[in-house]
mmCIF file of C-alpha atoms in Angstrom:
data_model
loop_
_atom_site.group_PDB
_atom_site.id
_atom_site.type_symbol
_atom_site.label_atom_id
_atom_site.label_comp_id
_atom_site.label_asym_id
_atom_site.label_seq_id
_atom_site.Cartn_x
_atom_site.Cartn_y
_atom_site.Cartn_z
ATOM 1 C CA UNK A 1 34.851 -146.165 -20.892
ATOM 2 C CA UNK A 2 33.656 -148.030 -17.584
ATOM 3 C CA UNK A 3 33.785 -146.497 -14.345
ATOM 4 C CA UNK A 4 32.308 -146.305 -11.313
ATOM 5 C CA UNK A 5 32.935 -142.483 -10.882
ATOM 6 C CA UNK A 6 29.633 -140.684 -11.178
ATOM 7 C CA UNK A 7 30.878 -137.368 -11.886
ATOM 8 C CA UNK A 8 33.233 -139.030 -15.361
ATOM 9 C CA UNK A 9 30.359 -140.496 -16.880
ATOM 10 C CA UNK A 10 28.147 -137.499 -16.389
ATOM 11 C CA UNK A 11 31.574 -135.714 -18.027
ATOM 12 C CA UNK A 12 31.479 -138.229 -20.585
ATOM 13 C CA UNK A 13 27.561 -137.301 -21.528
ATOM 14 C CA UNK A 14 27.381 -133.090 -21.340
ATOM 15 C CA UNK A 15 24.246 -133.431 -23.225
ATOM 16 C CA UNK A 16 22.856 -136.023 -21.468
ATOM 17 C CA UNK A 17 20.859 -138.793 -23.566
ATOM 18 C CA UNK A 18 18.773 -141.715 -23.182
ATOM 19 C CA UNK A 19 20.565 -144.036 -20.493
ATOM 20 C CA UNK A 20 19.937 -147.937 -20.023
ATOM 21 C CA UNK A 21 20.123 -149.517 -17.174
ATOM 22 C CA UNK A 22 20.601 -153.481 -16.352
ATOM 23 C CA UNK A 23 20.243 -155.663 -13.683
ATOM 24 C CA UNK A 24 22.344 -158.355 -14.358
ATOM 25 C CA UNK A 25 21.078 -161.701 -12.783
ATOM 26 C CA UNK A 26 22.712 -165.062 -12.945
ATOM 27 C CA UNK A 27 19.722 -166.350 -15.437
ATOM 28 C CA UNK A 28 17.929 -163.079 -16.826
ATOM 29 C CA UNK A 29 19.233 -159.387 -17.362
ATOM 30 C CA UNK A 30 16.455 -156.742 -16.230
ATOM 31 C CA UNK A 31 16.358 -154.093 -18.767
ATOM 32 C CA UNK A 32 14.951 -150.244 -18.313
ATOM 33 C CA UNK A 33 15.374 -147.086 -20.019
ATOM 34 C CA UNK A 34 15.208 -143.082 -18.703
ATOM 35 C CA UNK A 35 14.330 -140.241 -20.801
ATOM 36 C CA UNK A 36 17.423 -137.856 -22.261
ATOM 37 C CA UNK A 37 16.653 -135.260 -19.434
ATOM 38 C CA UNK A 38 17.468 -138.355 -17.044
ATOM 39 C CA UNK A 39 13.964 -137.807 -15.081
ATOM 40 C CA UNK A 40 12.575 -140.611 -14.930
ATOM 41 C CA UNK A 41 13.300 -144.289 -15.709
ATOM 42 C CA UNK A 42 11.028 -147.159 -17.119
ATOM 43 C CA UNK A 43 11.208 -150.243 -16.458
ATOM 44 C CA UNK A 44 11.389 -152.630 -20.175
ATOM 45 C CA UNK A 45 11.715 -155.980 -21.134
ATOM 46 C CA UNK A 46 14.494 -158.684 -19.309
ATOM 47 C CA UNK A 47 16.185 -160.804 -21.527
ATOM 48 C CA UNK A 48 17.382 -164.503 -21.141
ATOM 49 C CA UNK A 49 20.899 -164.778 -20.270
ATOM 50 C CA UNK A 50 23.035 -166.804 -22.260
ATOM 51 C CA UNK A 51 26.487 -166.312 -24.091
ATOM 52 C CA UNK A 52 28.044 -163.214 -23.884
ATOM 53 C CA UNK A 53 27.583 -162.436 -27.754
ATOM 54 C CA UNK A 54 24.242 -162.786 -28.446
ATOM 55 C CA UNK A 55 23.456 -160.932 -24.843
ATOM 56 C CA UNK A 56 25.384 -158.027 -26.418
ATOM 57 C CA UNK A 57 23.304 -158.280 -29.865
ATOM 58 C CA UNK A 58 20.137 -158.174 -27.693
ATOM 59 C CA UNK A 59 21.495 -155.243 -25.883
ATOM 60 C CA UNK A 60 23.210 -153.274 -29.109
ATOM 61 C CA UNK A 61 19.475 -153.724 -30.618
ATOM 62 C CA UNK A 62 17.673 -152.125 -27.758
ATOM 63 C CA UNK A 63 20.516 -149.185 -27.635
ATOM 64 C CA UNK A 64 19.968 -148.609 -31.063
ATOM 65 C CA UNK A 65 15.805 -148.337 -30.980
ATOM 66 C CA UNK A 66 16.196 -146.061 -28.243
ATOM 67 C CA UNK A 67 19.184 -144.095 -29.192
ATOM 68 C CA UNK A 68 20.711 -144.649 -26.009
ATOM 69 C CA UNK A 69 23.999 -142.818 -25.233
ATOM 70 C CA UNK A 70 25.083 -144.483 -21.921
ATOM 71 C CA UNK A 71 24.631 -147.799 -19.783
ATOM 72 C CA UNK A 72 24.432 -147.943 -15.811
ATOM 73 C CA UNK A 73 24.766 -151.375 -14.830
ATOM 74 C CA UNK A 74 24.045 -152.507 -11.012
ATOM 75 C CA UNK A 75 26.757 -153.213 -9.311
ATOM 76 C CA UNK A 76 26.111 -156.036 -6.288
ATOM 77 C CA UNK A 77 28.594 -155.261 -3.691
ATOM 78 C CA UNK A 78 27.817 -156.830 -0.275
ATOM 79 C CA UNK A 79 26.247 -155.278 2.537
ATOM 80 C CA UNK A 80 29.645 -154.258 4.039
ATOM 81 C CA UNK A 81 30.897 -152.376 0.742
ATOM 82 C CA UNK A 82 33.054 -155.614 -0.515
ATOM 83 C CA UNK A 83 33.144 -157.072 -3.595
ATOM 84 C CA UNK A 84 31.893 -160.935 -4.401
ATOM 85 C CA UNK A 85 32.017 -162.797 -7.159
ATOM 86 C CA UNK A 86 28.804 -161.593 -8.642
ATOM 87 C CA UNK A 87 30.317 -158.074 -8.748
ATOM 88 C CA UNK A 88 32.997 -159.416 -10.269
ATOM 89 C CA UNK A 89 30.830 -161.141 -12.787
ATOM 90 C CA UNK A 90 29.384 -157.485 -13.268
ATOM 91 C CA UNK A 91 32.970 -155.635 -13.889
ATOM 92 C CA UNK A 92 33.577 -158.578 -16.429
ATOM 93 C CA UNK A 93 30.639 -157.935 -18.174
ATOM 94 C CA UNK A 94 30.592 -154.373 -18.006
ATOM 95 C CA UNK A 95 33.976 -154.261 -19.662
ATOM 96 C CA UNK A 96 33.309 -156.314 -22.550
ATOM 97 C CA UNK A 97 30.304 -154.236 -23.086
ATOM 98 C CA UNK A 98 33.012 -151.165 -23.799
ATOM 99 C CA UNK A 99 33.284 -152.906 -27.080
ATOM 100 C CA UNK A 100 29.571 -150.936 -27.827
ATOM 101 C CA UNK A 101 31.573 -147.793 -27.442
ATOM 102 C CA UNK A 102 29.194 -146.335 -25.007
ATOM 103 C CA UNK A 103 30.244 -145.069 -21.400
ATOM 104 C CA UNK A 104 29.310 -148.036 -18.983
ATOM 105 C CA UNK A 105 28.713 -146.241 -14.943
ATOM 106 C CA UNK A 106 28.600 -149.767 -12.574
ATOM 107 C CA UNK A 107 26.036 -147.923 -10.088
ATOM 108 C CA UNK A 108 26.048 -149.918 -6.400
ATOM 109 C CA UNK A 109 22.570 -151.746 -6.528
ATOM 110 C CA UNK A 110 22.474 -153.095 -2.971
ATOM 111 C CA UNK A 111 18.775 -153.120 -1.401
ATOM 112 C CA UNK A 112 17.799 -152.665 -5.753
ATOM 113 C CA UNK A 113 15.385 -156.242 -5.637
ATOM 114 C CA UNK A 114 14.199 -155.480 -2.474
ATOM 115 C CA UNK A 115 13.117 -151.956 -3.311
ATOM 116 C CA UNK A 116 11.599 -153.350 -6.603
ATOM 117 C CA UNK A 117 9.728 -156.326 -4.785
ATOM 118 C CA UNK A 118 7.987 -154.080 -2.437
ATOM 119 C CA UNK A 119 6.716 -151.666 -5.394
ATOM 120 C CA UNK A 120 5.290 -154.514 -6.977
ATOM 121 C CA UNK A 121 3.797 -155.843 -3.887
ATOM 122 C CA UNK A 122 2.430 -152.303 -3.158
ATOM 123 C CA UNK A 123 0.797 -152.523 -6.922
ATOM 124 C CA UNK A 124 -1.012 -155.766 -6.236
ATOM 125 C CA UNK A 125 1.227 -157.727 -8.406
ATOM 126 C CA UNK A 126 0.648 -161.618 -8.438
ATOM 127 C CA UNK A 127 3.677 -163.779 -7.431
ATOM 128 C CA UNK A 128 3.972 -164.998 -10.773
ATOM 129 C CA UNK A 129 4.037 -161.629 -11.895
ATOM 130 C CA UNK A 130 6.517 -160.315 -9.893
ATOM 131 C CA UNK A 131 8.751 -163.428 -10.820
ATOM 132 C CA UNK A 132 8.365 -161.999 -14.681
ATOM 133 C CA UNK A 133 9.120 -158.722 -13.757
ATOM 134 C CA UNK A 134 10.961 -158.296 -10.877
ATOM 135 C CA UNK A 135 14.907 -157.909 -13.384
ATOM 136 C CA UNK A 136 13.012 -155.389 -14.855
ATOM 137 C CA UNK A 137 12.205 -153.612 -11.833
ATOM 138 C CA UNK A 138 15.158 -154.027 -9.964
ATOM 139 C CA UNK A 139 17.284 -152.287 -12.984
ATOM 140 C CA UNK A 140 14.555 -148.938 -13.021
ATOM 141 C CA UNK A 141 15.439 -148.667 -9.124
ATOM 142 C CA UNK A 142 19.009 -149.149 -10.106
ATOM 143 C CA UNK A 143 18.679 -146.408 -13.225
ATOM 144 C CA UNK A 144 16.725 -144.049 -11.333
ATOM 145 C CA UNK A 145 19.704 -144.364 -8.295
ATOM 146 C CA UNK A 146 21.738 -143.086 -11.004
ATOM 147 C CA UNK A 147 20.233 -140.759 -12.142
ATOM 148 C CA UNK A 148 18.755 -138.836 -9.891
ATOM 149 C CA UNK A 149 22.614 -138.380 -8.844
ATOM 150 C CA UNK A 150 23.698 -137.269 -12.052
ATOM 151 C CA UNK A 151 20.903 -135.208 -12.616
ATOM 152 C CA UNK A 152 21.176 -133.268 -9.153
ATOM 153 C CA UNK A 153 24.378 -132.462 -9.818
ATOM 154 C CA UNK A 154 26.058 -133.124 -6.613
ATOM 155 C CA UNK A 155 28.450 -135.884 -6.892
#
């Protein structure tokens, strides 16, 4: 199941669950994880993007350490709510990522790498360092969007 419909993939997980989240970029993919009582969200490794297949091995590996039930993927829309090509490039990969039989939620992630930059700015980080870990970062923002809607309840 992928959707963008908050309230169906909370329906989909009624006991909630470890979630990943993913910030898809056109060279890495930013990884982080929340907790099953979708609190909090961490931000975790970012992996190389390559070909589709062994990005989905990297990412069935990580879902299966963590016992993750669910995916939120960032979804880059542009500023005025319309679709590009990268969100395109998103849906696509979101939907061959159904193949994992997990629900996939495409959560809107615009102003996600901005909000990320200036946390790591405000923690001193290096430039280099937030180069490393600014995929990371952005897909905790993006997570912790998500859930902090699912978790309130009000969709």
């Amino acid at each position: 199941m992928v959707t963008e419909d908050a309230a169906a993939f909370r329906d989909a997980l009624p006991d909630g669950g470890v979630l990943l989240g993913l910030d898809l970029g056109t060279k890495t993919i930013g990884v982080a994880i929340c907790d099953a009582g979708w609190s909090f969200a961490t931000a975790g490794k970012t992996i190389p993007k390559g070909k589709f297949a062994r990005d989905m091995a990297a990412l069935q590996a990580i879902c299966k350490e963590r016992s993750a039930k669910g995916i939120v993927i960032g979804l880059p829309l542009n500023m005025d709510g319309s679709a590009g090509p990268r969100a395109q490039a998103s849906r696509s990969f979101a939907r061959n990522l159904a193949a994992m039989e997990l629900p996939v939620l495409l959560w809107d992630e615009r102003w996600s790498t901005t909000s990320a930059e200036r946390d790591l700015i405000a923690q001193d980080f290096s430039r280099a360092k937030r180069a490393e870990r600014i995929d990371s970062h952005a897909a905790a923002v993006i997570l912790q969007g998500a859930i902090d809607r699912l978790a309130g309840g009000i969709l």
